[in-house]
Coordinates of C-alpha atoms and ligand atoms in Angstrom, one line a residue:
X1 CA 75.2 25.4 7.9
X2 CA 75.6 22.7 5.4
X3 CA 79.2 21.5 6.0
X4 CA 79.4 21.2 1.9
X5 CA 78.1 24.5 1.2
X6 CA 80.2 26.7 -1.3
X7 CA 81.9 23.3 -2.4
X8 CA 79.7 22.8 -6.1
X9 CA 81.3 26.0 -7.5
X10 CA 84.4 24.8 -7.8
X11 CA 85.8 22.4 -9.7
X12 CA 88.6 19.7 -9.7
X13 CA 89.8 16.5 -7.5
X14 CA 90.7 17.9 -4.6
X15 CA 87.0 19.7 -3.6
X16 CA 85.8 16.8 -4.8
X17 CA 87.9 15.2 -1.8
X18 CA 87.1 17.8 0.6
X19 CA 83.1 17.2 0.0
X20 CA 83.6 13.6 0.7
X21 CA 85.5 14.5 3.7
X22 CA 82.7 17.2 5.0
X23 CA 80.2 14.3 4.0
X24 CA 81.5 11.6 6.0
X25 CA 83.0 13.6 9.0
X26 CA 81.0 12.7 12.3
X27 CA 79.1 16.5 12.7
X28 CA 80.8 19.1 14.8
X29 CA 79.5 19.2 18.4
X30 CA 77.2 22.5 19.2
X31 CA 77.9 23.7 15.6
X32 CA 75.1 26.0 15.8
X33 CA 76.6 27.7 19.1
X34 CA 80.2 27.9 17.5
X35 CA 78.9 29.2 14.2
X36 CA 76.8 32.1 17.1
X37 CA 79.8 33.0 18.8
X38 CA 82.0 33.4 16.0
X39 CA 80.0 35.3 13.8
X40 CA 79.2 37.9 17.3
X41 CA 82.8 37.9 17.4
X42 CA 83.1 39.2 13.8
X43 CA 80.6 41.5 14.3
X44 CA 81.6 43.5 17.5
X45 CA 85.1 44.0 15.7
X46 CA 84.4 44.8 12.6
X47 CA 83.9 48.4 12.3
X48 CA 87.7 49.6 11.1
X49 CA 87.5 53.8 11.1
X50 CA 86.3 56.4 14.0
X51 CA 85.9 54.3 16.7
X52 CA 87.7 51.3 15.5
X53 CA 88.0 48.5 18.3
X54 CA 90.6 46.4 16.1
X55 CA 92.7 46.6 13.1
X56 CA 91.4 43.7 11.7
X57 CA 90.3 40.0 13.0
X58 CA 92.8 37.1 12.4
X59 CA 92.4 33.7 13.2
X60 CA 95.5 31.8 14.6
X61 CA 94.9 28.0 14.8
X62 CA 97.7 26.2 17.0
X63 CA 98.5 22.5 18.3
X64 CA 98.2 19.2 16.8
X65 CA 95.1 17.5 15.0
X66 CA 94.2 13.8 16.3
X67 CA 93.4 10.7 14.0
X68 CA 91.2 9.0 15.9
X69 CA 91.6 5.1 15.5
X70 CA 88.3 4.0 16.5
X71 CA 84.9 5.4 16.6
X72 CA 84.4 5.1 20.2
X73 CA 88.5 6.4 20.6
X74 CA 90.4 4.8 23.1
X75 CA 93.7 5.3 20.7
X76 CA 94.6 7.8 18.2
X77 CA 97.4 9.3 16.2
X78 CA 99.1 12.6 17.5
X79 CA 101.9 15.0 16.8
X80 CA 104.3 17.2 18.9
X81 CA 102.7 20.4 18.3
X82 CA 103.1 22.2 22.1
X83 CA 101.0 25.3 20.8
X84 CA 103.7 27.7 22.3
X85 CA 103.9 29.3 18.8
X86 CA 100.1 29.9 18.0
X87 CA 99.8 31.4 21.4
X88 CA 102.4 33.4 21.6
X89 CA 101.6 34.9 18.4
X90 CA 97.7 35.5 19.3
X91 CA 99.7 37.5 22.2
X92 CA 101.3 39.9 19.9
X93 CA 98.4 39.8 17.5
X94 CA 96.3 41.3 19.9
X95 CA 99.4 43.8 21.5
X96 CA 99.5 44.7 17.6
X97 CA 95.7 45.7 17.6
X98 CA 94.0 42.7 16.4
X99 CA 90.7 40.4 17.5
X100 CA 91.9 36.9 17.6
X101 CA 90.3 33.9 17.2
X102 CA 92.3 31.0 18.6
X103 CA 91.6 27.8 17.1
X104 CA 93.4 25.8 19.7
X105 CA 94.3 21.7 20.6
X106 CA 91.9 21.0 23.7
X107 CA 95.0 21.1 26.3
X108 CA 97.6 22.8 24.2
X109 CA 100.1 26.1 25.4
X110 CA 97.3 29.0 26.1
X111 CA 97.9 32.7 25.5
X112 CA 98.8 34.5 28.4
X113 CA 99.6 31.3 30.3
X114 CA 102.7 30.3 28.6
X115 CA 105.3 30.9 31.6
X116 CA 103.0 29.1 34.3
X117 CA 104.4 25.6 35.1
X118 CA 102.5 22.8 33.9
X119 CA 103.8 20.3 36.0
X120 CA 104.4 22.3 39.4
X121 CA 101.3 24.5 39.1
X122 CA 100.6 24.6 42.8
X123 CA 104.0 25.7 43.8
X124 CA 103.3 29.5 42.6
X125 CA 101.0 29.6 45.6
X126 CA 101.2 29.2 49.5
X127 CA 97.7 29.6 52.1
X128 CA 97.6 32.6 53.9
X129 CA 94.7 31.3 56.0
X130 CA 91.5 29.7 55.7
X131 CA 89.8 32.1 53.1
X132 CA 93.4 33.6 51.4
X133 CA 95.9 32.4 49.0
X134 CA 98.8 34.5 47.6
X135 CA 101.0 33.8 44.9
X136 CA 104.5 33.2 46.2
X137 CA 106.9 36.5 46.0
X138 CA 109.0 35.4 43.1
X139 CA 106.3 34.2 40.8
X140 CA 104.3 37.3 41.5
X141 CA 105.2 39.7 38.9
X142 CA 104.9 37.3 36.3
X143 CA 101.3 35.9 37.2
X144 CA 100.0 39.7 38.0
X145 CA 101.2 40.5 33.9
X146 CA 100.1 37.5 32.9
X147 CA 96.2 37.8 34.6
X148 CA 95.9 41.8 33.8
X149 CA 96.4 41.0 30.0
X150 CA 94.4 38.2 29.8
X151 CA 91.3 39.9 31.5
X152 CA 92.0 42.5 29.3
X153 CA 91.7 40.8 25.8
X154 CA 89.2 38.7 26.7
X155 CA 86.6 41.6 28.6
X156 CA 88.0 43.9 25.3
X157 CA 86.7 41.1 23.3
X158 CA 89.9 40.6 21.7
X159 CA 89.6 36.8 21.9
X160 CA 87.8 34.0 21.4
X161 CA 89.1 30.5 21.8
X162 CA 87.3 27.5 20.5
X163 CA 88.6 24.6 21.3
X164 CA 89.3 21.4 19.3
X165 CA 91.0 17.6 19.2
X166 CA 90.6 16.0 16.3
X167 CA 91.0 16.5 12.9
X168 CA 87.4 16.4 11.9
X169 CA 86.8 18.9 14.2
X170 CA 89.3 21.3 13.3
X171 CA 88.4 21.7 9.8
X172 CA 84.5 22.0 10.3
X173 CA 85.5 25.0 13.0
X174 CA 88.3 26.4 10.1
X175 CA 85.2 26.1 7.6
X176 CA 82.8 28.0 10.3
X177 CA 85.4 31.0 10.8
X178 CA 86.4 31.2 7.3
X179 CA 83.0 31.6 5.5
X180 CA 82.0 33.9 8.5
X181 CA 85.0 35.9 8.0
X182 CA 84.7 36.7 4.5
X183 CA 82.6 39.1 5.2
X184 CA 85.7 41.5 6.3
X185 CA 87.7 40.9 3.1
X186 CA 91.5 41.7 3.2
X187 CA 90.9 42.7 6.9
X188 CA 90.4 39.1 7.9
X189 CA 93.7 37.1 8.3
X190 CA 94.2 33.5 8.6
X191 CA 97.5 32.3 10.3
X192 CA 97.7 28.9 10.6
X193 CA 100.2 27.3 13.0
X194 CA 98.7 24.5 13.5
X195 CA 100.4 20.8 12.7
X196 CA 97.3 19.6 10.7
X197 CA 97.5 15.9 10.2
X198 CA 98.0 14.5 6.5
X199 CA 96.6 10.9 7.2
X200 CA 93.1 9.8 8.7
X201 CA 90.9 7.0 9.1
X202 CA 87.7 7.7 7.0
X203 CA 84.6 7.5 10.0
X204 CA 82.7 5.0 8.0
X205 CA 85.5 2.7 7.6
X206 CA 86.8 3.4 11.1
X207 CA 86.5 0.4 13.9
X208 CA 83.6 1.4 16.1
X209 CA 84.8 -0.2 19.4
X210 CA 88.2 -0.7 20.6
X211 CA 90.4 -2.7 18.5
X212 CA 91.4 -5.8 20.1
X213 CA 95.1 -6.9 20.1
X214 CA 93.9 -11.1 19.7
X215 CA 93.6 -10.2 16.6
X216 CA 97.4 -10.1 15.9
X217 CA 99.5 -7.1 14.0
X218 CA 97.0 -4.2 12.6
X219 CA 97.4 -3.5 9.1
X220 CA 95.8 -0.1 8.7
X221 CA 95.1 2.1 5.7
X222 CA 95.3 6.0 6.3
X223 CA 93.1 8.1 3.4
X224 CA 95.0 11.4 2.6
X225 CA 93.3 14.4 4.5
X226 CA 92.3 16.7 2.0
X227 CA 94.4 20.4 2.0
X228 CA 92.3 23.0 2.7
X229 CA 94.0 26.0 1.9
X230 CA 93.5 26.1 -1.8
X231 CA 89.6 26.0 -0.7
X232 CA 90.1 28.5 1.9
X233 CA 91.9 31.0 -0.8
X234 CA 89.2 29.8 -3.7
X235 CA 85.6 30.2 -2.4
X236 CA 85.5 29.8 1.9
X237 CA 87.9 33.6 2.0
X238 CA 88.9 34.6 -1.1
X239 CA 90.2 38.1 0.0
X240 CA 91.9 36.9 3.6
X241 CA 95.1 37.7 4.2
X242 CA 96.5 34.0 4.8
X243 CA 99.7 32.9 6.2
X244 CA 100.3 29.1 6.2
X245 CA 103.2 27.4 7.8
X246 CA 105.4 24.8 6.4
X247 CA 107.7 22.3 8.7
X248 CA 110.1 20.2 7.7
X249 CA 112.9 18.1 9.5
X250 CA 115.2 18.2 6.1
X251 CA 116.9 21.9 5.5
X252 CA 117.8 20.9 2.2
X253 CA 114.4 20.8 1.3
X254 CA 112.1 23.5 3.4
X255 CA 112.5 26.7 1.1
X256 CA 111.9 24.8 -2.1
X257 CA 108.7 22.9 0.0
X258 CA 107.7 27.0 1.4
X259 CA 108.0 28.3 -2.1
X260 CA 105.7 25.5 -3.8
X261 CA 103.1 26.0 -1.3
X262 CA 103.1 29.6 -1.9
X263 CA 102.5 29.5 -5.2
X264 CA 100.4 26.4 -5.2
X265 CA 97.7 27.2 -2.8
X266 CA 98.3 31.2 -3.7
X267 CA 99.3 31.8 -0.3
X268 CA 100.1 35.4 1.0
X269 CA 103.3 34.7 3.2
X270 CA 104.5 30.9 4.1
X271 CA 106.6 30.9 7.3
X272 CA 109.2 28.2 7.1
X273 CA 110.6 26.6 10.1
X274 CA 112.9 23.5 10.9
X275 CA 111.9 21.1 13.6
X276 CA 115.8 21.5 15.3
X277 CA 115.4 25.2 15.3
X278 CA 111.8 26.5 14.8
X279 CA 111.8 28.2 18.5
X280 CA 114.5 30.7 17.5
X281 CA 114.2 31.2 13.7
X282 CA 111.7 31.3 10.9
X283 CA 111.7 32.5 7.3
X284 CA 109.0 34.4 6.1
X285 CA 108.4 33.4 2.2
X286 CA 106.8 35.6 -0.3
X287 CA 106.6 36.2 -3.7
X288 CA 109.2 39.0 -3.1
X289 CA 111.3 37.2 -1.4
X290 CA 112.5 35.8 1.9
X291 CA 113.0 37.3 5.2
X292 CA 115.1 35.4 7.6
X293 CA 113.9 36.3 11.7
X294 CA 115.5 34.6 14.5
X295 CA 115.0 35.3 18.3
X296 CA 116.3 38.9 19.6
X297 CA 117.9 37.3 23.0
X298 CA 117.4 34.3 25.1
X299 CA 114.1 36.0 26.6
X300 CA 113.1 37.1 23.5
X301 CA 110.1 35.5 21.1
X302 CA 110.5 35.0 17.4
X303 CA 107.3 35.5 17.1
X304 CA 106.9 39.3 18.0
X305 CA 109.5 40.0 15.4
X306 CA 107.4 37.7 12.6
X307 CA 103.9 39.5 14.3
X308 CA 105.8 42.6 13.6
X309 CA 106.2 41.5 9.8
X310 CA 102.9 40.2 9.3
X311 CA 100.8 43.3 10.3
X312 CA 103.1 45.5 7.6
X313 CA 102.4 42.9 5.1
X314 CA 98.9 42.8 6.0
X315 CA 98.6 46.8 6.0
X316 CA 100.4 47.2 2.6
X317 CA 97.5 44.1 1.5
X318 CA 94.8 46.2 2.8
X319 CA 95.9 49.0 1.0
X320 CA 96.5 47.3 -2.3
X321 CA 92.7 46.1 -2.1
X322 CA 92.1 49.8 -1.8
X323 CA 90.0 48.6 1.4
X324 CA 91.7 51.6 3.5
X325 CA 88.1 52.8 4.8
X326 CA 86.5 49.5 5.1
X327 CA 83.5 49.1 7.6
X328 CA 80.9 46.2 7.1
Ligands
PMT1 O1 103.1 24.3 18.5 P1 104.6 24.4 18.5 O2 105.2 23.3 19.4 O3 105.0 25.8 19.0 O4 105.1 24.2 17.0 C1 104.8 25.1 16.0 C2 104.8 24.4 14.6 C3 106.2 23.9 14.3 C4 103.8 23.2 14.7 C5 104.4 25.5 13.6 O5 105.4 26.5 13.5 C6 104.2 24.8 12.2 O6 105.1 24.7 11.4 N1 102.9 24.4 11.9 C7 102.6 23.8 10.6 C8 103.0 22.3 10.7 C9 102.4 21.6 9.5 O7 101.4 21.0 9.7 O8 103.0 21.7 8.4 P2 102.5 20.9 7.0 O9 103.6 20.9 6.1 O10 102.0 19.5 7.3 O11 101.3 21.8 6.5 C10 101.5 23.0 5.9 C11 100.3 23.9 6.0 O12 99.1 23.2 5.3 C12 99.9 24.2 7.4 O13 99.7 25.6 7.5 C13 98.5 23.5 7.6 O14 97.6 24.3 8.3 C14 98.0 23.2 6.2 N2 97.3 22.0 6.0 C15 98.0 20.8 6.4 C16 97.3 19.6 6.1 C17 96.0 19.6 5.5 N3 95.4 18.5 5.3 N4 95.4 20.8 5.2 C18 96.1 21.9 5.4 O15 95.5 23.0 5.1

């Protein structure tokens, strides 16, 4: 697909900006294959009445863009995105009846994996002899859940995880599932968690080898990474359900930051969060209103109260559309 394809429709700076992005970006490893698998995806789940597989297909994206720094990277610019919250939520997603596609940092927090160790991996198991391994007795229960509902979203074909690092490549796979996904209309969601960077190094003006310290302090210039969500609302998904996220380390100013976005890039719900706080609390922003969740318990995830909220926003969407009895 051509990566500006849809763009010459629409008018104004900013497309004008994300075509000179798509333009320049180095092209998306095994495009062709992604574009495949995503549009199978779509397909198998998209019959919504008799025998239904899913509600509806929503893709989660989750973890941190990179800027790479040089052509041939050896550095780059990062954020803290874990990915705990887009993979959690593609757990409920799919609990709640839904196909996910999980548009995920290479690396990041994996559904279905988040209460393994990272670090002390190999501790969970002991040998039993030279062909055997068992996981260790208190771990058991855990890793038993944890494989069972993996194996069964992912043989179900409830998800699909592609995999991405930099920003380049996150917005050529966002472009690939959202003009793919348009084909469902309201039923296709968007729900995107992850910390997109804001700054980049344009590839043609970007150092091709290593950049080498003789040369004293680096003065570098970062271009402005286009937003996509007013494109993904105008002419990539028009009728898609999307939820953006807004983060902000100031309280004073994260509703009235929510609220602009909403309106500005005509978003369905904008879920607010607070770097001190975001594990236990969100606020869901709407144009009725806001709805404040935080965390059940200590054991509990905000996200499966939030999930909970989505899918009755997204079924009183669907019904608005009058797309009820939808099948493609
Ligand atoms: O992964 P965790 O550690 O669990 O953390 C979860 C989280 C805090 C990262 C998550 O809850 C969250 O808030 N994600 C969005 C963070 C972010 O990038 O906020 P933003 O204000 O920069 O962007 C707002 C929205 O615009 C985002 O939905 C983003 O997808 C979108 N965006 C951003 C930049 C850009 N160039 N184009 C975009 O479309």
């Amino acid at each position: 697909m051509d990566a500006t394809e849809g763009l010459e429709i629409s008018q104004g700076e900013s497309f004008i900006d994300v075509k000179s992005f798509f333009e320049s970006a180095p092209p998306l490893k095994n495009s062709d294959s992604i574009t495949q698998k995503v549009k199978e995806f779509i397909y198998q789940n998209s019959q919504f009445s008799g025998n239904a597989k899913s509600v509806g297909v929503v893709c989660v994206t989750s973890g941190g863009t990179t800027v790479p720094l040089e052509q041939r990277c050896v550095r780059y610019i990062d954020n803290f995105s874990s990915g705990h919250r887009g993979a959690a939520s593609t757990e409920y997603f799919v609990k709640s009846g839904y196909a996910v596609i999980f548009v995920h940092r290479r690396g990041s927090c994996q559904p279905y994996c988040r209460y393994l160790p990272e670090d002390s991996f190999l501790e969970f198991f002991e040998v039993l002899n030279d062909s055997e391994i068992q996981v260790c007795h208190p771990h058991a229960t855990v890793v038993k859940k944890a494989i069972k509902e993996y194996h069964s979203a992912v043989n179900g074909g409830f998800l699909l995880k592609l995999p991405f690092t930099t920003i380049f490549e996150y917005l050529q796979i966002i472009q690939v599932v959202a003009t793919s996904l348009s084909c469902l209309g309201p039923r296709g969601m968007f729900y995107l968690a992850a910390a997109v960077s804001d700054f980049y190094v344009p590839w043609e003006s970007m150092a091709k080898h290593k950049i080498q310290s003789a040369a004293g302090p680096l003065d570098m210039r970062l271009t402005q990474v286009p937003k996509m969500l007013r494109i993904l609302r105008t002419d990539w998904a028009p009728s898609a359900f999307c939820v953006s996220f807004k983060l902000e380390t100031d309280s004073e100013i994260l509703l009235q930051k929510a609220e602009s976005a909403l309106r500005k890039y005509q978003m369905h719900v904008v879920v607010a969060n607070e770097l001190a706080t975001y594990k236990r609390e969100v606020i869901a922003v709407t144009l009725d209103g806001k709805i404040s969740i935080r965390k059940q318990s200590e054991d509990a995830d905000v996200e499966d109260q939030l999930i909970k909220l989505l899918v009755e926003k997204h079924n009183n969407y669907i019904e608005c559309c009058g797309m009820g009895e939808i099948i493609t």
